[in-house]
CSV table of C-alpha atoms and ligand atoms in Angstrom, one decimal:
chain,number,residue,atom,x,y,z
A,294,MET,CA,49.2,235.2,317.8
A,295,SER,CA,46.4,233.3,319.5
A,296,VAL,CA,43.2,232.1,317.9
A,297,LEU,CA,40.0,230.9,319.5
A,298,ILE,CA,37.8,228.7,317.3
A,299,LYS,CA,34.4,228.9,319.0
A,300,GLY,CA,31.6,226.3,319.1
A,301,GLY,CA,32.5,224.1,316.2
A,302,ARG,CA,31.8,220.4,315.8
A,303,VAL,CA,35.3,218.9,316.4
A,304,ILE,CA,35.7,215.8,314.3
A,305,THR,CA,38.8,213.5,314.6
A,306,ALA,CA,39.2,209.9,313.6
A,307,ALA,CA,37.7,208.9,316.9
A,308,ASP,CA,35.7,211.8,318.3
A,309,ASP,CA,32.8,214.0,317.4
A,310,TYR,CA,31.8,216.8,319.9
A,311,VAL,CA,31.1,220.5,320.1
A,312,ALA,CA,33.9,222.5,321.7
A,313,ASP,CA,36.1,225.6,321.7
A,314,VAL,CA,39.6,225.2,320.4
A,315,PHE,CA,42.3,227.6,321.6
A,316,VAL,CA,45.6,228.0,319.6
A,317,GLU,CA,48.8,229.6,321.0
A,318,ASP,CA,52.2,229.7,319.4
A,319,GLU,CA,51.1,227.6,316.4
A,320,ARG,CA,49.8,224.7,318.5
A,321,ILE,CA,46.5,223.7,320.1
A,322,SER,CA,46.8,224.5,323.8
A,323,LEU,CA,43.3,224.1,325.1
A,324,ILE,CA,40.1,222.3,324.1
A,325,GLY,CA,37.0,222.8,326.2
A,326,GLU,CA,33.2,223.1,326.3
A,327,THR,CA,33.3,226.9,326.8
A,328,LEU,CA,36.8,228.4,327.1
A,329,ASP,CA,37.0,231.7,329.0
A,330,VAL,CA,40.2,233.0,327.3
A,331,THR,CA,41.2,236.2,325.4
A,332,ALA,CA,42.4,235.6,321.9
A,333,ASP,CA,43.9,237.9,319.2
A,334,ARG,CA,41.5,236.4,316.8
A,335,VAL,CA,38.1,234.7,317.3
A,336,ILE,CA,36.6,232.5,314.6
A,337,ASP,CA,32.9,231.6,315.0
A,338,ALA,CA,32.6,228.0,314.0
A,339,ALA,CA,28.9,227.4,315.1
A,340,GLY,CA,27.3,225.0,312.7
A,341,LYS,CA,30.7,224.1,311.1
A,342,TYR,CA,33.0,221.1,311.3
A,343,VAL,CA,36.4,221.7,312.9
A,344,LEU,CA,38.6,219.1,311.1
A,345,PRO,CA,42.4,218.4,311.3
A,346,GLY,CA,44.1,219.7,308.1
A,347,GLY,CA,44.3,217.2,305.4
A,348,VAL,CA,47.5,215.3,304.9
A,349,ASP,CA,48.2,214.1,301.3
A,350,PRO,CA,51.0,211.6,301.1
A,351,HIS,CA,51.1,211.4,297.3
A,352,THR,CA,51.9,214.4,295.1
A,353,HIS,CA,54.2,215.4,292.3
A,354,LEU,CA,55.0,219.1,292.2
A,355,ASP,CA,57.5,220.6,289.7
A,356,MET,CA,58.5,217.1,288.6
A,357,PRO,CA,60.2,216.3,285.3
A,358,PHE,CA,58.1,213.5,283.8
A,359,GLY,CA,56.9,212.2,280.4
A,360,GLY,CA,59.1,214.6,278.4
A,361,THR,CA,57.8,217.7,280.2
A,362,VAL,CA,57.5,219.1,283.8
A,363,THR,CA,54.3,219.0,285.9
A,364,ILE,CA,52.5,222.3,285.6
A,365,ASP,CA,52.0,222.9,289.3
A,366,ASP,CA,55.1,224.0,291.1
A,367,VAL,CA,55.3,224.1,294.9
A,368,GLU,CA,53.5,227.5,295.1
A,369,SER,CA,50.6,226.7,292.8
A,370,GLY,CA,50.2,223.1,294.0
A,371,GLN,CA,50.3,224.0,297.6
A,372,THR,CA,47.9,227.0,297.1
A,373,ALA,CA,45.4,224.5,295.5
A,374,ALA,CA,46.0,222.2,298.5
A,375,ALA,CA,45.3,225.0,301.0
A,376,PHE,CA,42.0,226.0,299.3
A,377,GLY,CA,41.0,222.3,299.5
A,378,GLY,CA,41.8,221.9,303.2
A,379,THR,CA,45.1,220.1,302.9
A,380,THR,CA,47.8,221.6,305.1
A,381,MET,CA,50.6,219.0,304.8
A,382,HIS,CA,51.7,216.8,301.9
A,383,VAL,CA,54.6,214.5,301.1
A,384,ASP,CA,56.1,214.9,297.7
A,385,PHE,CA,58.3,212.6,295.7
A,386,ILE,CA,61.9,213.4,295.1
A,387,ILE,CA,62.8,211.4,291.9
A,388,GLN,CA,66.5,210.6,292.1
A,389,PRO,CA,67.9,211.9,288.7
A,390,LYS,CA,69.8,209.0,287.1
A,391,GLY,CA,73.5,209.3,288.1
A,392,SER,CA,72.8,211.6,291.1
A,393,THR,CA,73.5,210.8,294.7
A,394,PHE,CA,70.6,211.0,297.1
A,395,ALA,CA,72.1,214.1,298.7
A,396,GLU,CA,72.2,215.9,295.3
A,397,ALA,CA,68.6,214.9,294.7
A,398,VAL,CA,67.5,216.2,298.1
A,399,ASP,CA,69.2,219.5,297.5
A,400,GLU,CA,67.6,219.8,294.0
A,401,TRP,CA,64.1,219.2,295.4
A,402,ARG,CA,64.5,221.4,298.4
A,403,ALA,CA,65.7,224.3,296.2
A,404,LYS,CA,62.5,224.0,294.1
A,405,ALA,CA,60.5,224.6,297.3
A,406,ASN,CA,62.6,227.4,298.7
A,407,GLY,CA,60.5,230.5,299.6
A,408,LYS,CA,57.4,229.1,297.8
A,409,GLN,CA,55.8,227.0,300.5
A,410,VAL,CA,52.2,227.7,301.4
A,411,ILE,CA,51.6,224.6,303.5
A,412,ASP,CA,54.0,222.2,305.3
A,413,MET,CA,55.7,219.4,303.3
A,414,GLY,CA,58.0,216.4,303.5
A,415,TYR,CA,59.6,214.1,301.0
A,416,HIS,CA,59.8,210.5,300.0
A,417,MET,CA,62.8,209.3,298.0
A,418,ALA,CA,62.0,207.6,294.7
A,419,VAL,CA,65.0,205.4,294.0
A,420,THR,CA,65.8,205.1,290.2
A,421,ASP,CA,69.4,204.1,290.0
A,422,LEU,CA,71.8,202.3,292.3
A,423,LYS,CA,74.4,201.7,289.7
A,424,GLU,CA,75.8,205.3,289.4
A,425,GLY,CA,75.3,208.0,292.0
A,426,GLY,CA,73.1,206.7,294.8
A,427,THR,CA,74.3,203.8,296.9
A,428,LEU,CA,72.5,201.5,299.4
A,429,GLU,CA,74.7,202.9,302.2
A,430,GLU,CA,73.7,206.5,301.4
A,431,LEU,CA,70.0,205.4,301.1
A,432,ALA,CA,70.3,204.1,304.7
A,433,THR,CA,71.1,207.6,306.0
A,434,LEU,CA,67.9,209.2,304.7
A,435,PRO,CA,65.6,208.3,307.6
A,436,ASP,CA,67.8,210.2,310.0
A,437,GLN,CA,67.3,213.3,307.8
A,438,GLY,CA,63.5,212.9,308.1
A,439,ILE,CA,63.0,211.1,304.7
A,440,THR,CA,61.5,207.9,306.1
A,441,SER,CA,60.0,206.3,303.0
A,442,TYR,CA,61.5,204.9,299.8
A,443,LYS,CA,59.5,204.7,296.6
A,444,LEU,CA,60.1,202.2,293.8
A,445,PHE,CA,58.4,202.3,290.4
A,446,MET,CA,57.7,198.8,289.1
A,447,ALA,CA,56.6,200.4,285.8
A,448,TYR,CA,57.6,203.1,283.3
A,449,LYS,CA,60.2,201.0,281.6
A,450,GLY,CA,63.1,202.9,280.1
A,451,ALA,CA,62.4,205.8,282.4
A,452,ILE,CA,62.1,205.4,286.2
A,453,MET,CA,61.2,201.7,286.5
A,454,VAL,CA,63.6,199.6,288.7
A,455,ASP,CA,64.3,195.9,288.3
A,456,ASP,CA,63.4,193.3,290.9
A,457,GLU,CA,66.9,193.2,292.3
A,458,THR,CA,66.8,196.9,293.0
A,459,LEU,CA,63.4,196.6,294.5
A,460,PHE,CA,64.5,193.8,296.8
A,461,ARG,CA,67.7,195.5,297.8
A,462,VAL,CA,65.9,198.6,298.8
A,463,MET,CA,63.5,196.5,300.8
A,464,GLN,CA,66.4,195.0,302.7
A,465,VAL,CA,67.7,198.5,303.5
A,466,ALA,CA,64.2,199.5,304.7
A,467,SER,CA,64.1,196.5,306.9
A,468,ASP,CA,67.3,197.7,308.6
A,469,THR,CA,66.4,201.4,308.8
A,470,GLY,CA,62.7,201.2,309.6
A,471,ALA,CA,61.8,203.1,306.4
A,472,LEU,CA,58.4,202.4,304.7
A,473,VAL,CA,58.7,201.0,301.2
A,474,MET,CA,56.1,202.4,298.7
A,475,VAL,CA,55.5,200.8,295.4
A,476,HIS,CA,53.9,201.8,292.2
A,477,ALA,CA,52.7,198.3,291.4
A,478,GLU,CA,52.3,197.4,287.7
A,479,HIS,CA,54.2,194.8,285.6
A,480,GLY,CA,56.3,197.3,283.6
A,481,ASP,CA,57.9,194.7,281.2
A,482,ALA,CA,54.5,193.2,280.1
A,483,ILE,CA,53.0,196.7,279.7
A,484,ASP,CA,56.0,197.7,277.6
A,485,VAL,CA,55.3,194.8,275.2
A,486,LEU,CA,51.6,195.5,275.0
A,487,VAL,CA,52.2,199.2,274.3
A,488,ARG,CA,54.7,198.4,271.5
A,489,GLU,CA,52.3,195.9,270.0
A,490,ALA,CA,49.4,198.3,270.1
A,491,LEU,CA,51.4,201.0,268.4
A,492,GLU,CA,52.5,198.5,265.7
A,493,ARG,CA,48.8,197.9,265.0
A,494,GLY,CA,48.2,201.7,264.6
A,495,GLU,CA,46.3,202.0,267.9
A,496,THR,CA,47.2,205.5,269.0
A,497,GLU,CA,44.2,207.0,270.8
A,498,PRO,CA,44.1,207.7,274.5
A,499,LYS,CA,41.9,204.7,275.4
A,500,TYR,CA,44.9,202.4,274.5
A,501,HIS,CA,46.6,203.7,277.6
A,502,ALA,CA,44.2,201.6,279.6
A,503,LEU,CA,43.9,198.7,277.2
A,504,THR,CA,47.7,198.2,277.4
A,505,ARG,CA,47.8,198.3,281.2
A,506,PRO,CA,45.2,195.6,282.1
A,507,PRO,CA,44.3,195.2,285.8
A,508,GLU,CA,46.1,191.9,286.0
A,509,THR,CA,49.4,193.7,285.6
A,510,GLU,CA,48.6,195.7,288.7
A,511,GLY,CA,47.4,192.6,290.6
A,512,GLU,CA,50.6,190.7,289.7
A,513,ALA,CA,53.0,193.4,290.7
A,514,THR,CA,51.1,194.1,294.0
A,515,ASN,CA,51.3,190.5,294.9
A,516,ARG,CA,55.0,190.3,293.9
A,517,ALA,CA,55.8,193.4,296.0
A,518,ILE,CA,53.9,191.9,299.0
A,519,GLN,CA,55.8,188.6,298.8
A,520,LEU,CA,59.2,190.3,298.4
A,521,ALA,CA,58.5,192.6,301.3
A,522,ARG,CA,57.8,189.5,303.5
A,523,VAL,CA,61.1,188.0,302.5
A,524,ALA,CA,63.0,191.2,303.2
A,525,GLY,CA,61.0,191.9,306.3
A,526,CYS,CA,60.1,195.5,305.6
A,527,LYS,CA,56.8,197.4,305.8
A,528,LEU,CA,55.1,197.9,302.5
A,529,TYR,CA,52.6,200.6,301.3
A,530,VAL,CA,51.0,200.1,297.9
A,531,VAL,CA,50.2,203.5,296.2
A,532,HIS,CA,47.2,204.3,294.0
A,533,VAL,CA,45.4,201.0,294.1
A,534,SER,CA,42.8,201.1,291.3
A,535,CYS,CA,41.1,197.7,291.0
A,536,ALA,CA,39.9,194.5,292.5
A,537,GLU,CA,43.0,192.6,291.2
A,538,SER,CA,45.2,194.7,293.5
A,539,VAL,CA,42.8,195.1,296.4
A,540,GLU,CA,42.6,191.3,296.8
A,541,PRO,CA,46.3,190.6,297.6
A,542,ILE,CA,46.3,193.5,300.0
A,543,GLN,CA,43.2,192.2,301.7
A,544,ILE,CA,44.8,188.7,302.1
A,545,ALA,CA,48.0,190.3,303.4
A,546,ARG,CA,46.2,192.4,306.0
A,547,GLU,CA,44.0,189.5,307.1
A,548,LYS,CA,47.2,187.5,307.7
A,549,GLY,CA,48.6,190.4,309.7
A,550,TRP,CA,51.5,191.2,307.4
A,551,ASP,CA,52.9,194.7,307.4
A,552,VAL,CA,51.1,195.8,304.3
A,553,TRP,CA,49.0,198.9,303.7
A,554,GLY,CA,47.2,200.3,300.6
A,555,GLU,CA,46.1,203.7,299.3
A,556,THR,CA,43.7,204.7,296.6
A,557,CYS,CA,43.2,208.1,295.1
A,558,THR,CA,40.1,210.3,294.7
A,559,GLN,CA,39.9,209.8,291.0
A,560,TYR,CA,39.6,206.0,291.1
A,561,PHE,CA,36.1,206.4,292.8
A,562,PHE,CA,34.8,208.6,290.1
A,563,VAL,CA,36.5,208.3,286.7
A,564,ASP,CA,36.1,205.1,284.7
A,565,TYR,CA,37.5,203.7,281.4
A,566,THR,CA,34.8,205.3,279.2
A,567,PHE,CA,36.2,208.7,280.0
A,568,LEU,CA,39.3,207.7,278.0
A,569,GLU,CA,37.0,207.2,274.9
A,570,ARG,CA,35.8,210.8,274.9
A,571,PRO,CA,36.3,212.3,271.4
A,572,ASN,CA,38.6,215.0,270.1
A,573,PHE,CA,41.4,214.0,272.4
A,574,GLU,CA,39.4,214.8,275.5
A,575,GLY,CA,40.2,211.3,276.7
A,576,ALA,CA,43.8,212.4,277.2
A,577,LYS,CA,42.7,214.4,280.3
A,578,TYR,CA,42.2,211.0,282.0
A,579,VAL,CA,45.5,209.4,281.1
A,580,TYR,CA,47.1,208.7,284.4
A,581,THR,CA,48.6,205.5,285.8
A,582,PRO,CA,47.2,203.0,286.8
A,583,PRO,CA,44.5,204.0,284.3
A,584,PRO,CA,40.8,204.6,285.0
A,585,ARG,CA,39.2,201.1,285.3
A,586,ASP,CA,35.8,199.6,284.6
A,587,LYS,CA,33.1,201.2,286.7
A,588,ALA,CA,32.5,198.1,288.8
A,589,ASN,CA,35.8,198.9,290.6
A,590,HIS,CA,34.3,202.0,292.1
A,591,ASP,CA,32.2,200.0,294.6
A,592,VAL,CA,35.2,197.6,295.2
A,593,LEU,CA,37.2,200.6,296.3
A,594,TRP,CA,34.5,202.2,298.5
A,595,THR,CA,34.1,198.8,300.3
A,596,ALA,CA,37.9,198.6,300.7
A,597,VAL,CA,38.3,202.0,302.3
A,598,LYS,CA,35.3,201.3,304.5
A,599,ASN,CA,36.7,198.0,305.8
A,600,ASP,CA,40.3,199.3,306.1
A,601,VAL,CA,41.7,197.0,303.4
A,602,LEU,CA,42.8,200.4,302.0
A,603,SER,CA,43.7,202.9,304.6
A,604,VAL,CA,44.4,206.2,302.9
A,605,VAL,CA,42.9,208.3,300.1
A,606,SER,CA,45.6,210.5,298.4
A,607,THR,CA,45.4,212.5,295.2
A,608,ASP,CA,48.5,211.6,293.2
A,609,HIS,CA,48.3,215.2,292.0
A,610,CYS,CA,50.5,215.2,288.9
A,611,ALA,CA,49.0,218.1,286.8
A,612,PHE,CA,49.6,218.8,283.2
A,613,LEU,CA,48.0,221.2,280.7
A,614,TRP,CA,45.7,219.4,278.3
A,615,ASP,CA,46.5,222.0,275.7
A,616,GLY,CA,50.2,222.0,275.4
A,617,GLN,CA,51.4,219.1,277.5
A,618,LYS,CA,48.9,216.2,277.1
A,619,SER,CA,49.0,217.1,273.4
A,620,LEU,CA,52.5,215.7,273.1
A,621,GLY,CA,50.7,212.4,272.6
A,622,ARG,CA,48.1,213.5,270.1
A,623,ASP,CA,49.4,210.9,267.6
A,624,ASP,CA,50.7,208.3,270.1
A,625,PHE,CA,49.0,207.6,273.5
A,626,SER,CA,52.3,206.4,275.0
A,627,LYS,CA,53.6,210.0,274.7
A,628,ILE,CA,50.8,211.6,276.7
A,629,PRO,CA,52.3,212.6,280.0
A,630,ASN,CA,50.7,210.5,282.7
A,631,GLY,CA,49.0,212.3,285.5
A,632,ALA,CA,46.1,214.5,286.5
A,633,PRO,CA,45.3,217.3,289.0
A,634,GLY,CA,43.3,216.7,292.2
A,635,LEU,CA,44.9,218.3,295.3
A,636,GLU,CA,42.1,220.9,295.7
A,637,ASN,CA,39.1,218.6,295.5
A,638,ARG,CA,39.9,215.5,297.7
A,639,VAL,CA,38.1,216.6,300.8
A,640,GLN,CA,35.1,218.0,298.9
A,641,MET,CA,34.7,214.9,296.8
A,642,ILE,CA,35.1,212.4,299.6
A,643,HIS,CA,32.8,214.4,301.9
A,644,GLU,CA,30.1,214.6,299.2
A,645,PHE,CA,30.2,211.1,297.8
A,646,GLY,CA,31.7,209.2,300.8
A,647,VAL,CA,30.1,210.8,303.8
A,648,ARG,CA,26.9,212.5,302.3
A,649,GLY,CA,26.5,209.5,300.0
A,650,GLY,CA,26.3,207.2,303.1
A,651,ARG,CA,29.4,205.1,302.2
A,652,ILE,CA,31.7,206.2,305.1
A,653,THR,CA,31.4,208.1,308.4
A,654,LEU,CA,32.8,211.5,309.0
A,655,ASN,CA,35.3,210.0,311.4
A,656,ARG,CA,36.5,207.6,308.7
A,657,MET,CA,36.8,210.4,306.3
A,658,VAL,CA,39.2,212.2,308.7
A,659,GLU,CA,41.1,209.0,309.2
A,660,LEU,CA,41.5,208.4,305.5
A,661,LEU,CA,42.4,211.9,304.6
A,662,SER,CA,44.4,213.0,307.5
A,663,THR,CA,45.0,210.7,310.5
A,664,ASN,CA,46.2,207.6,308.8
A,665,PRO,CA,48.6,209.3,306.3
A,666,ALA,CA,50.0,211.3,309.3
A,667,LYS,CA,50.5,208.0,311.2
A,668,TYR,CA,52.1,206.0,308.4
A,669,PHE,CA,54.4,208.8,307.3
A,670,GLY,CA,55.7,209.7,310.7
A,671,LEU,CA,53.8,212.9,311.3
A,672,TYR,CA,51.4,211.9,314.0
A,673,PRO,CA,50.3,213.4,316.5
A,674,ARG,CA,51.9,216.6,315.4
A,675,LYS,CA,49.7,216.4,312.3
A,676,GLY,CA,46.5,214.4,311.6
A,677,THR,CA,44.4,215.2,314.6
A,678,ILE,CA,42.9,217.9,316.8
A,679,ALA,CA,44.5,217.4,320.2
A,680,VAL,CA,46.3,219.5,322.8
A,681,GLY,CA,49.9,219.8,321.7
A,682,SER,CA,49.3,219.1,318.0
A,683,ASP,CA,50.1,221.7,315.3
A,684,ALA,CA,47.1,224.0,314.8
A,685,ASP,CA,46.5,222.8,311.2
A,686,ILE,CA,42.7,223.2,311.2
A,687,VAL,CA,39.9,223.3,308.6
A,688,VAL,CA,36.7,225.1,309.5
A,689,PHE,CA,34.5,223.3,307.1
A,690,ASP,CA,31.0,224.5,306.1
A,691,PRO,CA,28.9,221.4,305.6
A,692,GLU,CA,26.0,223.4,304.0
A,693,LYS,CA,27.8,225.5,301.4
A,694,ARG,CA,27.2,224.4,297.8
A,695,VAL,CA,30.0,224.6,295.3
A,696,THR,CA,30.4,223.7,291.7
A,697,ILE,CA,33.9,222.4,291.0
A,698,SER,CA,35.5,223.9,288.0
A,699,SER,CA,38.9,224.6,286.4
A,700,ALA,CA,37.7,228.2,286.0
A,701,THR,CA,37.7,228.7,289.8
A,702,ASP,CA,40.3,226.2,291.1
A,703,HIS,CA,43.9,227.1,291.9
A,704,SER,CA,45.9,224.5,290.0
A,705,LYS,CA,47.6,225.8,286.9
A,706,SER,CA,46.2,223.0,284.9
A,707,ASP,CA,43.6,223.9,282.3
A,708,TYR,CA,41.1,221.3,283.3
A,709,ASN,CA,39.6,219.6,286.3
A,710,LEU,CA,38.8,215.9,286.5
A,711,TYR,CA,35.5,216.7,288.3
A,712,GLU,CA,34.4,219.7,286.1
A,713,GLY,CA,30.8,220.6,286.9
A,714,THR,CA,30.4,218.4,289.9
A,715,GLU,CA,28.2,220.0,292.5
A,716,VAL,CA,29.1,219.3,296.1
A,717,THR,CA,27.6,220.5,299.4
A,718,GLY,CA,30.4,221.2,302.0
A,719,THR,CA,33.7,223.0,301.5
A,720,PRO,CA,36.5,224.4,303.6
A,721,GLU,CA,35.7,227.9,304.8
A,722,VAL,CA,38.8,228.9,306.9
A,723,VAL,CA,42.0,227.0,306.7
A,724,LEU,CA,44.8,227.4,309.3
A,725,LEU,CA,48.4,226.2,309.2
A,726,ARG,CA,50.0,226.1,312.6
A,727,GLY,CA,47.5,228.8,313.8
A,728,ASN,CA,48.1,231.1,310.8
A,729,VAL,CA,45.1,231.7,308.7
A,730,LEU,CA,45.9,230.6,305.1
A,731,VAL,CA,42.5,230.8,303.4
A,732,GLU,CA,39.5,232.9,304.3
A,733,ASP,CA,36.6,234.4,302.4
A,734,GLY,CA,37.8,232.6,299.3
A,735,GLU,CA,41.2,234.3,299.4
A,736,LEU,CA,44.7,233.2,300.1
A,737,VAL,CA,45.6,235.5,303.0
A,738,ALA,CA,49.1,234.2,303.9
A,739,GLN,CA,52.3,234.7,301.9
A,740,PRO,CA,54.3,231.9,300.3
A,741,GLY,CA,57.1,231.0,302.6
A,742,ILE,CA,54.9,230.3,305.5
A,743,GLY,CA,55.0,226.6,304.9
A,744,GLN,CA,57.9,224.5,306.4
A,745,TYR,CA,59.8,221.4,305.6
A,746,ILE,CA,59.0,218.8,308.1
A,747,ALA,CA,61.5,216.1,308.9
A,748,ARG,CA,59.4,213.0,309.5
A,749,SER,CA,59.7,210.2,312.0
A,750,ARG,CA,59.5,206.6,311.0
A,751,PHE,CA,56.2,204.7,310.8
A,752,GLY,CA,55.1,204.0,314.3
A,753,GLU,CA,57.3,206.6,315.9
A,754,GLU,CA,55.6,209.7,317.2
A,755,LEU,CA,56.4,213.2,315.9
A,756,ARG,CA,55.9,216.1,318.2
A,757,PRO,CA,57.1,219.7,317.9
A,758,GLY,CA,60.4,219.9,319.6
A,759,LEU,CA,61.2,216.2,319.0
A,760,ALA,CA,64.2,216.6,316.6
A,761,VAL,CA,64.9,214.1,313.9
A,762,ALA,CA,68.7,213.8,314.0
B,1878,URP,O1,49.9,209.0,286.2
B,1878,URP,C1,50.5,209.2,287.2
B,1878,URP,N1,50.1,208.5,288.3
B,1878,URP,N2,51.5,210.0,287.3
B,1878,URP,C2,52.3,210.3,288.4
B,1878,URP,C3,53.4,209.2,288.6
B,1878,URP,C4,52.9,208.0,289.3
B,1878,URP,O2,52.9,206.9,288.7
B,1878,URP,O3,52.5,208.2,290.4
B,1879,ZN,ZN1,52.6,205.7,290.3
B,1880,ZN,ZN1,52.2,209.3,291.8
């Protein structure tokens, strides 16, 4: 199947020009001013942007968490992603306590079997090195295409690791070239604050934020940075939410240390006051780190503009408000942490980042596609529009007006963080390796079309045909 995308404005992290893009055998084979070729399918992209498919490196699909399981499985989560212009994501395997890493990989791959709508890879979240997984086994994962290890420095009593585990994994990463990702919060201090709040009878959703002050994020971010320097590994700090965490990352990057940071769409738009909404509405915004004071929104926009933070992900971790979040109606610490977002990342960053004059179109592509592809060993197969790259392409209509709503989105969650927000600009046609996934507001491809992608290491190229051993 060949596809000719005619006359669109091709935007990459570096370029911005009008061209025809020709796709054969799932890859981009020609780009030119006016291509004289015959194609099975011609898409008129005049007046539209032609963007590389979004790459979301931070999602949680079909994940047991907080006493329940996230409501979006691989099929519904990836369908939401496809409608939103994301064609590749990297999900977290959470090592079940007592399981080997091989068992964990098998379990997570089975969840995706036959359901994939877009391409995907995995990070390995290490929870237990005492029984099951060993450091020796962890060292084998990058050769299987799992080239990032994740450590939770919070969620005490569940998936939090101690500093010894964190440091030992960093040492393995230094040997194997894997990227270490941290959820940076001081889990022990938060645990004390949560117990004290509950003893005082403070049970409402807002106490989720009040027991996780920004200093706990700043402290853990700095601790992880310093430990990564000792171990000599590359570090990526996920879901940065506040100035206290931005500052140590900025210092590390100015000093040239191997440290990168990510924020998520919601941290630009949701603030602490959302948690105070009455009638348990605040529970919709219980995710971790929590929504912060509004002043942090500008801090984060500046950080993504100046490359202090280099990626915007979603941390899509969707639950039902009615039925799952309600587990914590009488105790905020029992509200499952997480929120949906996969479908609206490109729309929201385009509307308030690009149209709002905060970042350029090129920087938007870099934050949502190119940088995540580079850091997670997918570039240049993913993350750009170039000859030889996978034809993961979004034909984006910059004029179309859309009102975001849970009634029309594709997540199984019963709410949307951005309910009622009006945006101008939305994906019109979405292609995965040259196959049309979304068109005319419909999913036109069958689940099963998405593939597992074995990733290269940070800094190593990934091209089709380059096998990961
Ligand atoms: O609240 C969140 N973010 N849930 C998902 C797990 C995590 O910490 O990323
Ligand atoms: Zn986290
Ligand atoms: Zn997460």
